[in-house]
Coordinates of C-alpha atoms and ligand atoms in Angstrom, one line a residue:
M296 CA -47.1 160.2 175.0
S297 CA -47.7 157.5 172.3
S298 CA -50.9 158.7 170.8
W299 CA -49.6 157.9 167.3
H300 CA -52.5 155.4 166.7
R301 CA -54.5 158.6 165.9
H302 CA -52.7 158.7 162.5
L303 CA -53.7 155.2 161.5
P304 CA -56.5 154.5 159.0
S305 CA -59.3 152.5 160.6
E306 CA -58.4 149.4 158.8
L307 CA -54.9 149.3 160.4
E308 CA -54.1 148.1 163.9
P309 CA -51.1 149.5 165.8
A310 CA -49.6 146.0 166.1
E311 CA -49.6 145.8 162.2
V312 CA -47.5 148.9 161.8
E313 CA -44.1 147.9 160.4
L314 CA -41.7 150.8 159.8
L315 CA -38.6 149.0 158.6
I316 CA -40.1 147.0 155.6
G317 CA -37.4 147.0 152.9
G318 CA -34.4 147.1 155.4
S319 CA -32.5 150.0 153.9
L320 CA -33.6 153.0 152.0
S321 CA -31.9 152.2 148.8
S322 CA -32.9 148.6 148.7
T323 CA -36.5 149.7 149.1
W324 CA -36.1 152.1 146.2
V325 CA -34.3 149.5 144.0
A326 CA -37.1 146.9 144.7
R327 CA -39.7 149.5 143.5
W328 CA -37.7 150.4 140.3
R329 CA -37.2 146.7 139.5
E330 CA -40.9 145.9 140.0
R331 CA -42.1 148.8 137.9
P332 CA -39.3 149.9 135.7
Q333 CA -41.5 151.8 133.3
D334 CA -43.0 154.0 135.9
A335 CA -42.1 157.6 135.8
V336 CA -40.5 158.7 139.1
I337 CA -38.7 162.1 138.9
H338 CA -39.4 165.1 136.6
D339 CA -37.0 167.9 136.2
P340 CA -37.2 170.9 133.8
E341 CA -34.0 169.8 131.8
R342 CA -34.6 166.0 131.4
G343 CA -38.3 165.7 131.7
W344 CA -39.5 162.5 133.4
I345 CA -37.0 159.8 134.5
R346 CA -38.3 156.3 134.9
G347 CA -37.4 153.6 137.4
Q348 CA -35.3 151.7 134.9
E349 CA -33.1 154.8 134.3
L350 CA -32.7 155.4 137.9
L351 CA -31.6 151.8 138.4
E352 CA -29.0 152.1 135.5
Q353 CA -27.8 155.6 136.3
S354 CA -27.4 154.9 140.0
E355 CA -25.4 151.8 139.3
T356 CA -23.1 153.6 136.8
I357 CA -22.4 156.3 139.3
A358 CA -21.9 153.8 142.2
R359 CA -19.2 152.1 139.9
K360 CA -17.5 155.5 139.3
L361 CA -17.5 156.3 142.9
A362 CA -16.2 152.9 143.8
H363 CA -13.5 153.2 141.3
A364 CA -12.5 156.6 142.8
G365 CA -12.0 154.8 146.1
V366 CA -15.4 155.0 147.9
E367 CA -16.1 152.1 150.1
T368 CA -18.9 151.2 152.6
G369 CA -19.0 153.8 155.3
D370 CA -17.1 156.4 153.4
R371 CA -18.7 159.8 153.0
V372 CA -19.6 161.5 149.8
L373 CA -20.5 165.3 149.8
L374 CA -23.4 166.2 147.6
S375 CA -24.4 169.8 146.8
A376 CA -26.4 170.8 143.7
A377 CA -29.6 172.2 142.7
S378 CA -32.5 169.8 142.5
S379 CA -32.4 167.5 139.4
S380 CA -32.9 163.8 138.5
G381 CA -29.1 163.5 138.3
L382 CA -28.7 164.5 141.8
V383 CA -31.3 161.9 142.9
A384 CA -29.4 159.2 140.8
A385 CA -26.1 160.3 142.6
H386 CA -27.8 160.2 146.0
A387 CA -29.2 156.8 145.3
A388 CA -25.8 155.6 144.1
V389 CA -24.0 156.6 147.3
L390 CA -26.6 154.8 149.4
R391 CA -26.5 151.6 147.1
L392 CA -22.8 151.5 147.7
G393 CA -23.2 151.5 151.5
A394 CA -21.5 155.0 151.6
V395 CA -22.8 157.9 153.5
V396 CA -24.3 161.1 151.9
M397 CA -23.3 164.6 153.2
P398 CA -26.0 166.8 151.7
T399 CA -24.6 170.3 151.7
N400 CA -26.3 173.7 151.2
G401 CA -25.1 175.3 147.9
A402 CA -25.2 178.7 149.5
Y403 CA -22.3 177.8 151.8
K404 CA -19.1 179.9 151.6
A405 CA -15.5 178.8 151.8
E406 CA -15.3 178.6 155.5
E407 CA -18.6 176.6 155.9
V408 CA -17.4 174.2 153.1
A409 CA -14.1 173.8 154.7
H410 CA -15.6 173.0 158.1
V411 CA -17.7 170.2 156.9
V412 CA -15.0 168.7 154.8
T413 CA -12.5 168.8 157.6
D414 CA -15.0 167.4 159.9
A415 CA -16.4 164.5 158.0
R416 CA -13.5 163.8 155.5
P417 CA -15.5 162.9 152.4
K418 CA -13.7 160.7 149.8
V419 CA -15.6 162.3 147.0
A420 CA -17.5 165.6 146.5
I421 CA -20.1 166.0 143.8
V422 CA -20.7 169.8 143.7
E423 CA -22.1 172.3 141.1
H424 CA -20.1 175.4 142.1
R425 CA -16.7 175.6 140.4
E426 CA -15.2 177.6 143.2
W427 CA -15.9 174.8 145.6
A428 CA -13.2 172.7 144.3
E429 CA -10.7 175.1 145.4
W430 CA -12.3 175.5 148.9
I431 CA -12.5 171.7 149.3
H432 CA -8.9 171.2 148.2
A433 CA -7.7 173.9 150.6
A434 CA -9.3 172.0 153.4
D435 CA -8.3 168.5 152.2
P436 CA -6.3 168.0 149.0
N437 CA -7.3 164.2 148.9
V438 CA -11.0 164.7 148.1
V439 CA -12.0 163.8 144.6
V440 CA -14.1 166.7 143.3
T441 CA -16.4 166.2 140.4
S442 CA -19.5 167.9 138.9
P443 CA -23.2 166.8 139.2
S444 CA -22.7 164.9 135.9
V445 CA -20.0 162.9 137.8
E446 CA -17.4 162.8 135.1
L447 CA -15.2 160.0 136.6
E448 CA -14.1 156.8 135.1
V449 CA -16.6 153.9 135.3
G450 CA -15.0 151.0 137.1
P451 CA -15.9 147.2 137.2
R452 CA -19.2 145.9 138.7
V453 CA -19.2 146.3 142.5
P454 CA -21.6 144.7 145.1
L455 CA -24.6 147.0 145.6
D456 CA -27.6 147.1 147.9
Q457 CA -26.0 145.4 150.9
A458 CA -26.7 148.2 153.3
Q459 CA -28.5 147.1 156.6
S460 CA -30.9 149.3 158.4
D461 CA -28.5 150.1 161.2
M462 CA -25.8 151.4 158.7
P463 CA -25.2 155.1 158.4
A464 CA -26.9 156.6 155.4
L465 CA -26.6 160.4 155.8
I466 CA -24.7 163.0 157.8
G467 CA -26.8 166.2 158.2
Y468 CA -25.0 169.2 159.4
T469 CA -26.8 171.3 162.1
S470 CA -25.4 173.6 164.6
G471 CA -25.7 174.1 168.3
T472 CA -24.6 176.4 171.1
T473 CA -21.0 175.9 170.0
G474 CA -21.8 177.6 166.6
R475 CA -19.7 175.0 164.7
P476 CA -22.1 172.8 162.8
K477 CA -22.1 169.1 164.0
G478 CA -22.9 166.1 161.8
A479 CA -26.1 164.2 162.8
V480 CA -25.5 160.7 161.6
L481 CA -28.7 159.0 160.5
S482 CA -29.0 155.4 159.6
H483 CA -31.0 153.8 156.9
G484 CA -33.5 152.7 159.5
N485 CA -33.8 156.2 161.0
L486 CA -34.7 157.6 157.5
L487 CA -36.7 154.6 156.4
S488 CA -38.9 154.4 159.5
S489 CA -39.6 158.1 159.3
V490 CA -41.0 158.0 155.7
R491 CA -42.8 154.8 156.4
G492 CA -44.5 156.6 159.2
L493 CA -45.5 159.5 156.9
E494 CA -46.7 157.1 154.3
I495 CA -49.2 155.8 156.7
A496 CA -50.1 159.1 158.3
W497 CA -50.5 161.2 155.2
R498 CA -52.0 158.2 153.1
W499 CA -49.1 158.6 150.6
T500 CA -49.6 156.3 147.8
V501 CA -48.1 155.3 144.3
D502 CA -50.9 157.6 142.7
D503 CA -49.4 160.8 144.4
T504 CA -47.5 163.4 142.5
L505 CA -45.5 165.8 144.7
I506 CA -44.4 169.3 143.6
L507 CA -41.1 169.8 145.3
A508 CA -39.4 173.3 145.2
L509 CA -37.5 172.7 148.5
P510 CA -33.8 172.1 148.1
L511 CA -32.5 168.5 148.4
F512 CA -29.8 169.4 150.9
H513 CA -32.0 169.6 154.0
M514 CA -34.3 167.1 155.8
H515 CA -37.4 168.6 154.5
G516 CA -36.8 168.4 150.8
L517 CA -34.5 165.4 151.0
G518 CA -35.6 163.2 154.0
V519 CA -39.3 163.9 153.5
G520 CA -40.0 164.9 149.9
L521 CA -37.6 162.8 148.0
H522 CA -37.2 159.8 150.3
G523 CA -41.0 159.6 150.8
T524 CA -41.6 159.6 147.1
L525 CA -39.0 157.0 146.3
T526 CA -40.0 154.7 149.3
V527 CA -43.7 154.8 148.4
G528 CA -43.1 154.5 144.7
A529 CA -44.9 157.7 143.9
K530 CA -43.9 160.6 141.7
T531 CA -42.1 164.1 142.2
V532 CA -41.8 167.0 140.1
L533 CA -38.5 168.8 141.1
L534 CA -38.4 172.6 140.8
P535 CA -34.7 173.8 141.2
E536 CA -36.0 177.1 142.6
F537 CA -39.3 178.2 144.3
D538 CA -41.3 180.4 142.0
V539 CA -45.0 180.9 142.7
G540 CA -46.0 180.8 139.0
Q541 CA -44.0 177.7 138.4
V542 CA -45.5 175.9 141.4
L543 CA -49.1 176.7 140.2
D544 CA -48.3 175.8 136.7
S545 CA -46.9 172.5 137.7
I546 CA -49.9 171.6 139.8
Q547 CA -52.0 171.9 136.7
E548 CA -49.6 170.5 134.2
F549 CA -48.7 167.4 136.3
D550 CA -52.1 166.8 137.8
A551 CA -50.3 167.1 141.1
T552 CA -51.7 165.8 144.4
M553 CA -49.3 167.3 147.0
F554 CA -47.2 170.2 147.9
F555 CA -44.7 170.5 150.8
G556 CA -43.2 173.9 151.8
V557 CA -42.0 176.2 154.5
P558 CA -44.4 179.0 155.8
T559 CA -42.5 181.7 153.8
M560 CA -43.6 179.6 150.6
Y561 CA -47.2 179.6 151.7
G562 CA -47.1 183.4 152.4
R563 CA -45.9 184.0 148.9
L564 CA -48.3 181.6 147.3
L565 CA -51.2 183.4 149.0
E566 CA -50.1 186.7 147.5
S567 CA -50.8 185.4 144.0
P568 CA -54.2 186.0 142.4
R569 CA -54.0 182.4 141.4
S570 CA -53.5 181.0 144.9
N571 CA -56.9 179.2 144.9
E572 CA -55.4 176.7 142.4
L573 CA -54.0 175.1 145.5
K574 CA -57.4 173.8 146.2
K575 CA -56.9 171.1 143.6
L576 CA -54.2 169.3 145.7
R577 CA -55.1 166.4 148.0
L578 CA -52.5 167.6 150.7
C579 CA -50.5 170.7 151.5
V580 CA -47.9 170.1 154.3
S581 CA -46.0 173.0 156.1
G582 CA -42.9 172.5 158.3
S583 CA -39.4 173.6 159.3
A584 CA -40.7 176.8 161.1
P585 CA -43.9 177.8 162.8
L586 CA -46.9 178.3 160.6
A587 CA -48.8 181.3 162.0
A588 CA -52.4 180.4 162.9
E589 CA -53.4 183.5 161.0
L590 CA -51.7 182.3 157.8
H591 CA -53.2 178.9 158.3
H592 CA -56.7 180.5 158.5
K593 CA -56.1 182.8 155.5
I594 CA -55.0 179.9 153.3
Y595 CA -58.1 178.1 154.2
Q596 CA -60.4 181.1 153.5
I597 CA -58.9 181.8 150.2
T598 CA -58.0 178.3 148.8
G599 CA -60.1 175.9 150.8
Q600 CA -56.9 174.0 151.9
R601 CA -56.4 173.1 155.5
V602 CA -52.6 173.1 155.5
L603 CA -51.3 170.1 157.5
E604 CA -48.5 171.3 159.9
R605 CA -45.8 169.0 161.0
Y606 CA -42.6 169.1 163.1
G607 CA -39.3 167.5 162.7
M608 CA -35.5 168.0 163.1
T609 CA -32.3 167.0 161.2
E610 CA -31.4 164.6 164.1
T611 CA -34.8 162.9 164.1
A612 CA -36.4 163.3 160.7
M613 CA -40.2 163.7 161.2
L614 CA -41.6 163.6 164.7
V615 CA -45.1 165.0 165.1
S616 CA -47.9 165.8 162.6
N617 CA -51.4 167.1 162.4
P618 CA -53.9 164.3 161.5
Y619 CA -54.7 163.6 157.8
E620 CA -58.3 162.7 159.0
G621 CA -59.6 164.9 161.8
E622 CA -59.0 168.5 162.8
R623 CA -55.6 170.1 161.6
R624 CA -55.3 172.5 164.4
P625 CA -53.8 176.0 163.6
G626 CA -50.8 176.8 165.8
S627 CA -50.4 173.1 166.8
V628 CA -48.1 170.5 165.2
G629 CA -50.4 167.5 166.2
F630 CA -49.7 164.0 167.4
P631 CA -46.5 161.9 167.4
L632 CA -46.0 160.1 164.1
P633 CA -46.2 156.2 164.0
G634 CA -43.3 154.7 166.1
V635 CA -42.5 158.0 167.7
E636 CA -42.8 158.7 171.5
I637 CA -42.6 162.2 172.9
R638 CA -42.5 163.5 176.6
L639 CA -42.4 167.0 178.1
E640 CA -39.6 167.3 180.8
G641 CA -38.6 170.1 183.1
E642 CA -39.7 173.7 183.6
P643 CA -40.2 175.2 181.0
A644 CA -41.1 171.9 179.4
E645 CA -38.6 170.5 176.9
I646 CA -39.9 168.2 174.1
Q647 CA -37.8 164.9 174.4
V648 CA -38.3 162.1 171.9
K649 CA -37.7 158.4 171.3
G650 CA -38.2 156.1 168.2
P651 CA -36.6 154.2 165.4
N652 CA -36.3 157.6 163.6
V653 CA -34.1 159.2 166.2
F654 CA -30.4 159.3 165.3
G655 CA -27.6 157.5 167.3
G656 CA -25.5 160.6 167.8
Y657 CA -23.3 163.3 166.1
W658 CA -20.3 162.5 164.1
E659 CA -17.2 162.3 166.3
R660 CA -18.7 164.3 169.1
P661 CA -18.5 162.1 172.2
T662 CA -19.0 164.9 174.7
E663 CA -22.0 166.5 172.9
N664 CA -23.5 163.0 172.4
V665 CA -23.7 162.5 176.2
D666 CA -25.5 165.9 176.6
A667 CA -27.8 165.3 173.7
F668 CA -29.6 162.3 175.4
I669 CA -31.2 161.8 178.8
D670 CA -32.1 158.3 179.7
G671 CA -32.3 157.3 176.1
W672 CA -34.5 160.3 175.1
F673 CA -33.3 162.8 172.6
R674 CA -33.5 166.5 173.9
T675 CA -34.9 168.6 171.1
G676 CA -34.2 172.0 172.7
D677 CA -37.8 172.9 171.7
L678 CA -40.3 173.8 174.4
G679 CA -43.8 172.3 174.1
A680 CA -47.3 172.1 175.6
I681 CA -49.9 169.4 175.0
D682 CA -53.5 170.4 175.1
S683 CA -56.4 168.4 176.6
D684 CA -57.0 166.8 173.2
G685 CA -53.4 165.6 172.9
Y686 CA -52.3 168.1 170.3
L687 CA -48.7 169.3 170.8
S688 CA -47.7 173.0 170.3
I689 CA -44.1 174.3 170.2
V690 CA -44.2 177.2 172.5
G691 CA -40.6 178.3 172.4
R692 CA -37.0 177.2 172.1
A693 CA -34.5 176.4 174.9
K694 CA -31.7 176.5 172.2
E695 CA -30.6 179.7 170.6
L696 CA -31.8 179.3 167.1
I697 CA -33.2 181.7 164.4
I698 CA -35.4 180.2 161.7
S699 CA -35.5 182.5 158.7
G700 CA -37.6 181.3 155.7
G701 CA -37.2 177.7 157.0
F702 CA -33.4 178.0 157.1
N703 CA -31.7 177.7 160.5
V704 CA -29.3 180.2 161.7
Y705 CA -27.3 179.8 164.8
P706 CA -26.5 183.2 166.4
R707 CA -23.1 182.0 167.7
E708 CA -21.9 181.2 164.2
V709 CA -22.8 184.7 162.9
E710 CA -21.4 186.4 166.2
D711 CA -18.0 184.7 165.6
V712 CA -17.8 186.1 162.1
I713 CA -18.9 189.7 163.1
L714 CA -16.3 189.8 165.9
E715 CA -13.5 189.3 163.2
Y716 CA -14.6 192.6 161.7
E717 CA -11.9 195.2 162.7
P718 CA -14.1 198.0 164.1
I719 CA -16.4 195.7 166.2
Q720 CA -15.6 195.1 169.8
E721 CA -18.8 193.1 171.0
C722 CA -21.7 191.7 169.2
A723 CA -25.0 189.9 169.9
V724 CA -27.2 188.4 167.2
V725 CA -30.8 187.6 167.6
G726 CA -33.9 186.8 165.6
V727 CA -36.8 189.3 165.4
P728 CA -40.3 188.4 164.2
D729 CA -41.0 189.2 160.6
D730 CA -44.2 188.6 158.6
E731 CA -42.4 187.2 155.4
W732 CA -39.5 185.2 156.9
G733 CA -40.9 184.3 160.3
E734 CA -37.8 185.7 161.8
I735 CA -35.0 187.9 160.5
V736 CA -31.3 188.0 161.7
V737 CA -30.5 191.3 163.5
A738 CA -27.1 192.2 165.0
F739 CA -26.4 194.5 167.9
V740 CA -22.8 195.7 168.1
V741 CA -20.5 197.8 170.2
A742 CA -18.1 199.5 167.7
E743 CA -15.4 202.1 167.7
R744 CA -17.2 204.1 164.9
E745 CA -20.6 204.4 163.2
I746 CA -21.4 201.2 161.2
G747 CA -23.0 201.7 157.7
P748 CA -26.2 199.8 157.1
E749 CA -24.7 197.4 154.6
E750 CA -21.3 197.0 156.2
I751 CA -22.0 194.0 158.4
K752 CA -24.3 192.5 155.9
N753 CA -21.5 192.5 153.2
F754 CA -18.8 191.3 155.7
V755 CA -20.9 188.3 156.9
G756 CA -22.3 187.7 153.3
D757 CA -18.7 187.1 152.0
R758 CA -18.1 184.6 154.7
L759 CA -21.4 182.8 155.5
A760 CA -24.4 181.6 153.4
H761 CA -26.7 184.6 152.4
Y762 CA -29.6 183.6 154.7
K763 CA -27.2 184.1 157.7
R764 CA -26.5 187.8 156.9
P765 CA -28.0 190.3 159.4
R766 CA -30.7 192.2 157.8
K767 CA -30.2 195.1 160.2
T768 CA -27.3 196.2 162.6
F769 CA -27.8 198.4 165.6
R770 CA -24.8 200.2 167.3
L771 CA -25.1 200.3 171.1
E772 CA -22.9 201.9 173.7
M773 CA -22.7 198.5 175.6
L774 CA -24.4 195.2 175.5
P775 CA -26.7 194.3 178.4
R776 CA -24.8 191.8 180.6
N777 CA -25.4 190.0 183.9
A778 CA -23.0 190.0 186.9
L779 CA -21.1 187.1 185.3
G780 CA -20.5 189.0 182.1
K781 CA -23.0 186.9 180.0
V782 CA -25.0 188.9 177.4
Q783 CA -28.7 189.1 178.3
K784 CA -30.2 189.0 174.9
H785 CA -33.8 189.4 176.2
L786 CA -32.7 192.8 177.4
L787 CA -31.5 194.1 173.9
P788 CA -33.5 197.0 172.7
K789 CA -35.4 194.9 170.0
E790 CA -38.0 197.7 169.6
L791 CA -35.3 199.5 167.6
T792 CA -35.7 196.9 164.9
T793 CA -39.3 197.6 164.0
Ligands
MCA252 C1 -33.4 183.8 150.7 N1 -33.0 184.9 151.4 C2 -33.2 184.7 152.7 C3 -33.7 183.4 152.7 N2 -33.8 182.8 151.4 N3 -33.0 185.4 153.7 C4 -33.3 184.9 154.8 N4 -33.8 183.7 155.1 C5 -34.0 182.9 154.0 N5 -34.5 181.6 154.1 C6 -32.5 186.2 150.9 C7 -31.8 186.2 149.5 O1 -30.4 186.0 149.7 C8 -32.1 187.6 149.1 O2 -31.3 188.5 149.7 C9 -33.5 187.9 149.6 O3 -33.6 187.0 150.6 C10 -34.6 187.6 148.6 O4 -34.3 186.4 148.0 P1 -35.5 185.6 147.2 O5 -35.0 185.3 145.7 O6 -36.8 186.3 147.4 O7 -35.5 184.2 148.0 P2 -35.6 182.8 147.5 O8 -34.5 182.4 146.7 O9 -37.0 182.8 146.7 O10 -35.8 181.9 148.7 C11 -36.9 181.9 149.7 C12 -37.2 180.5 150.0 C13 -35.8 179.9 150.5 C14 -37.7 179.7 148.8 C15 -38.3 180.4 151.0 O11 -35.4 180.5 151.7 C16 -36.1 178.3 150.8 O12 -36.0 177.5 149.9 N6 -36.4 177.9 152.1 C17 -36.5 176.6 152.4 C18 -35.4 176.1 153.3 C19 -35.6 174.7 153.7 O13 -35.5 173.8 152.9 N7 -35.7 174.4 155.0 C20 -35.8 173.0 155.5 C21 -34.8 172.7 156.5 P3 -30.7 189.8 149.0 O14 -32.0 190.7 148.5 O15 -29.9 190.6 150.0 O16 -29.8 189.3 147.8 S1 -35.0 171.1 157.2 C22 -35.8 171.4 158.7 O17 -35.8 172.6 159.1 C23 -36.4 170.4 159.5 C24 -36.0 169.1 159.6 C25 -37.9 170.4 159.2 O18 -38.7 170.3 160.2 O19 -38.2 170.5 158.0
AMP253 P1 -33.1 171.5 161.9 O1 -32.6 170.5 162.8 O2 -32.1 172.3 161.3 O3 -33.8 170.6 160.7 O4 -34.2 172.3 162.5 C1 -35.1 171.7 163.5 C2 -36.0 172.8 164.1 O5 -36.8 173.4 163.4 C3 -36.7 172.2 165.4 O6 -36.0 171.9 166.4 C4 -37.7 173.3 165.5 O7 -37.2 174.3 166.4 C5 -37.9 173.8 164.1 N1 -39.2 173.3 163.5 C6 -39.4 172.4 162.6 N2 -40.7 172.2 162.2 C7 -41.4 173.2 163.0 C8 -42.7 173.6 163.2 N3 -43.7 173.1 162.4 N4 -43.0 174.5 164.1 C9 -42.0 175.2 164.7 N5 -40.7 174.8 164.7 C10 -40.4 173.9 163.8

C-alpha cells in the first residue's frame, strides 16, 4: 500500500518528494546553523535559548574532545542524560564525527547498562548518573566515562561532517522474544528520510516551536522531536521532566505551535482544569502506544484539538500517520508516511514495511536479522487492518510486548529476573489494560511461600528500570501450560488483576 501521496500538500507532486536532501543528519543541521547562526534553536530551563552559532561551536569542541579520547568514524558513544541543550550538542558532536550514538535510558540499572556496553562496546560514555561509571567499567574497563559537560581534553581540529547517508548514526536498543535487548542500527539516511517525511506530512516549518517533554533517549523524543526540529530549522523547548503545569506554561511563554506526547501524557493533561490551553497549538501528536478513541474524543470535546496519532518503531523510525489535512480518525494510525510502503501479510495479518527509513539490521545479530525481514520487508510484529478508506489500525501484536506509559517492556526480560528470586519456581509476566498507563506489568508466580505485595516489585526494581517492575503479583498453584509445557498466557486468570 503506497497511499502516502495523501500526506502531500496540493502543490507537491509525489515525484518531487526528495527525502535525503542534506545527505546526512548532522550535515543538514550544520548547514542550517551556518545559514542562520543567530536563530534560537533549543531552549532548556538552565541555559535558556541556544542559537545555531553556539550549537556549531559547542558540537565542534565536543567532537574534538571525543576524537582526542580516541573516537573514530564508526565508533560508538553512549549518551544518557536528562534533556538539555548540552546533550543536544553532544549528540550532534558524535554524528559530526561520523561516530554512532547509543542513546540509553537513564532509568537503567547495572545489568541493563552492562548489557548494552558489552554488546556495542562504546569508546566513550557521556552519562549523568555517577554510579554508572562503576557499572560501565565493570562491564568494560576501557570505556572513557564522562559527565554531560564532557570534561575531557580538547584535541586538535579534526575533519567533521563527512558522514554519508548510508553510514550508521544511531544504535537504538529494543528487545524481542529473547528478552536481551538488541541494537537496531539506523543510518543517517534512515533517520533523515523519516523526519523529511514528517516535515512534509505535518507541515513542519522554521516557524514552529515544539514543546518536548519526552526523553531524548528513545525514538519519539530523539528521532522525531529533536531530529525533526534540527532538520527543519525550527525551535524546541526542552522540558527535562513531564509536568502538566510546565507544559501548559511553556505553551504560553514560548508561543508554541506543537506538542508531541504519549497517551499517558494526554490523559494527565486532560485532568488539568487548564487543559483547554492546548487549543492554542497548531498540532498535537500522539504515538508510542495506542491512543484510546475515547481519549481522542474527550480531548477534542474539551480542548478543540484533534490529536494526530501516528505509528513508528525504533527499527524504522516513523511509519504511518493520520493526515494533517483531512480526517484524523480515532483508533487509527492513518496512512504510510512519504516514502514508506506497508503491506499486511498472513493470518492474523502482520504489518510489514519497506522504505528508506527502515534500518538495515540489528548490531551483530546475523540470525535475528534473517528472521526480521521477509523478501526485503521488515516484519513489525504488529497486527493490522486497513479500512475501505485506506486508514491503518493496529489491532494487536504478534510479539510479546507490554507498552506502559509509552515505555516498552518485554515480558521475558522481567521473567528472567523474577526467576532469580529464591522463593519463585515459575513465573509469567503479562500486560493488563490500565486507564492511566495503557497497560501495566503484572506477574503470575508459582512460589514456595506467600509473596508479599512489594516483594517482587522491589526485587525487580533493584535490577531493572522502574517502569519494568510488576505493579501486582499473583501466586498460583501452577501456570497453565500446553502439552509441550509452554505457558499459555491467554489462560492466566487476568480477572484477578482488576
Ligand atoms: C513512570 N512510572 C512508570 C512509567 N513512568 N510506570 C510504568 N510505566 C511508565 N512509563 C512509575 C514511576 O517509577 C513511579 O513509580 C510511578 O510510575 C509514578 O511516576 P510519575 O512521577 O507519575 O511518572 P512520570 O515520571 O511523570 O512518568 C510518566 C511519563 C513517562 C512522563 C508518561 O513514563 C514518560 O516519559 N513516558 C514516555 C516514554 C517515551 O518516551 N516513549 C517513547 C518510546 P513508584 O510510584 O513506584 O515510584 S519510542 C517508541 O515507542 C516508538 C518509536 C514510537 O512510536 O514513538
Ligand atoms: P519501540 O520499537 O520500542 O520503539 O516500540 C515500537 C512499538 O510501539 C510498535 O511496534 C508498536 O507496537 C508500538 N506503537 C508505536 N506507536 C503506536 C501507536 N500509535 N499505536 C499502537 N502502538 C504503537
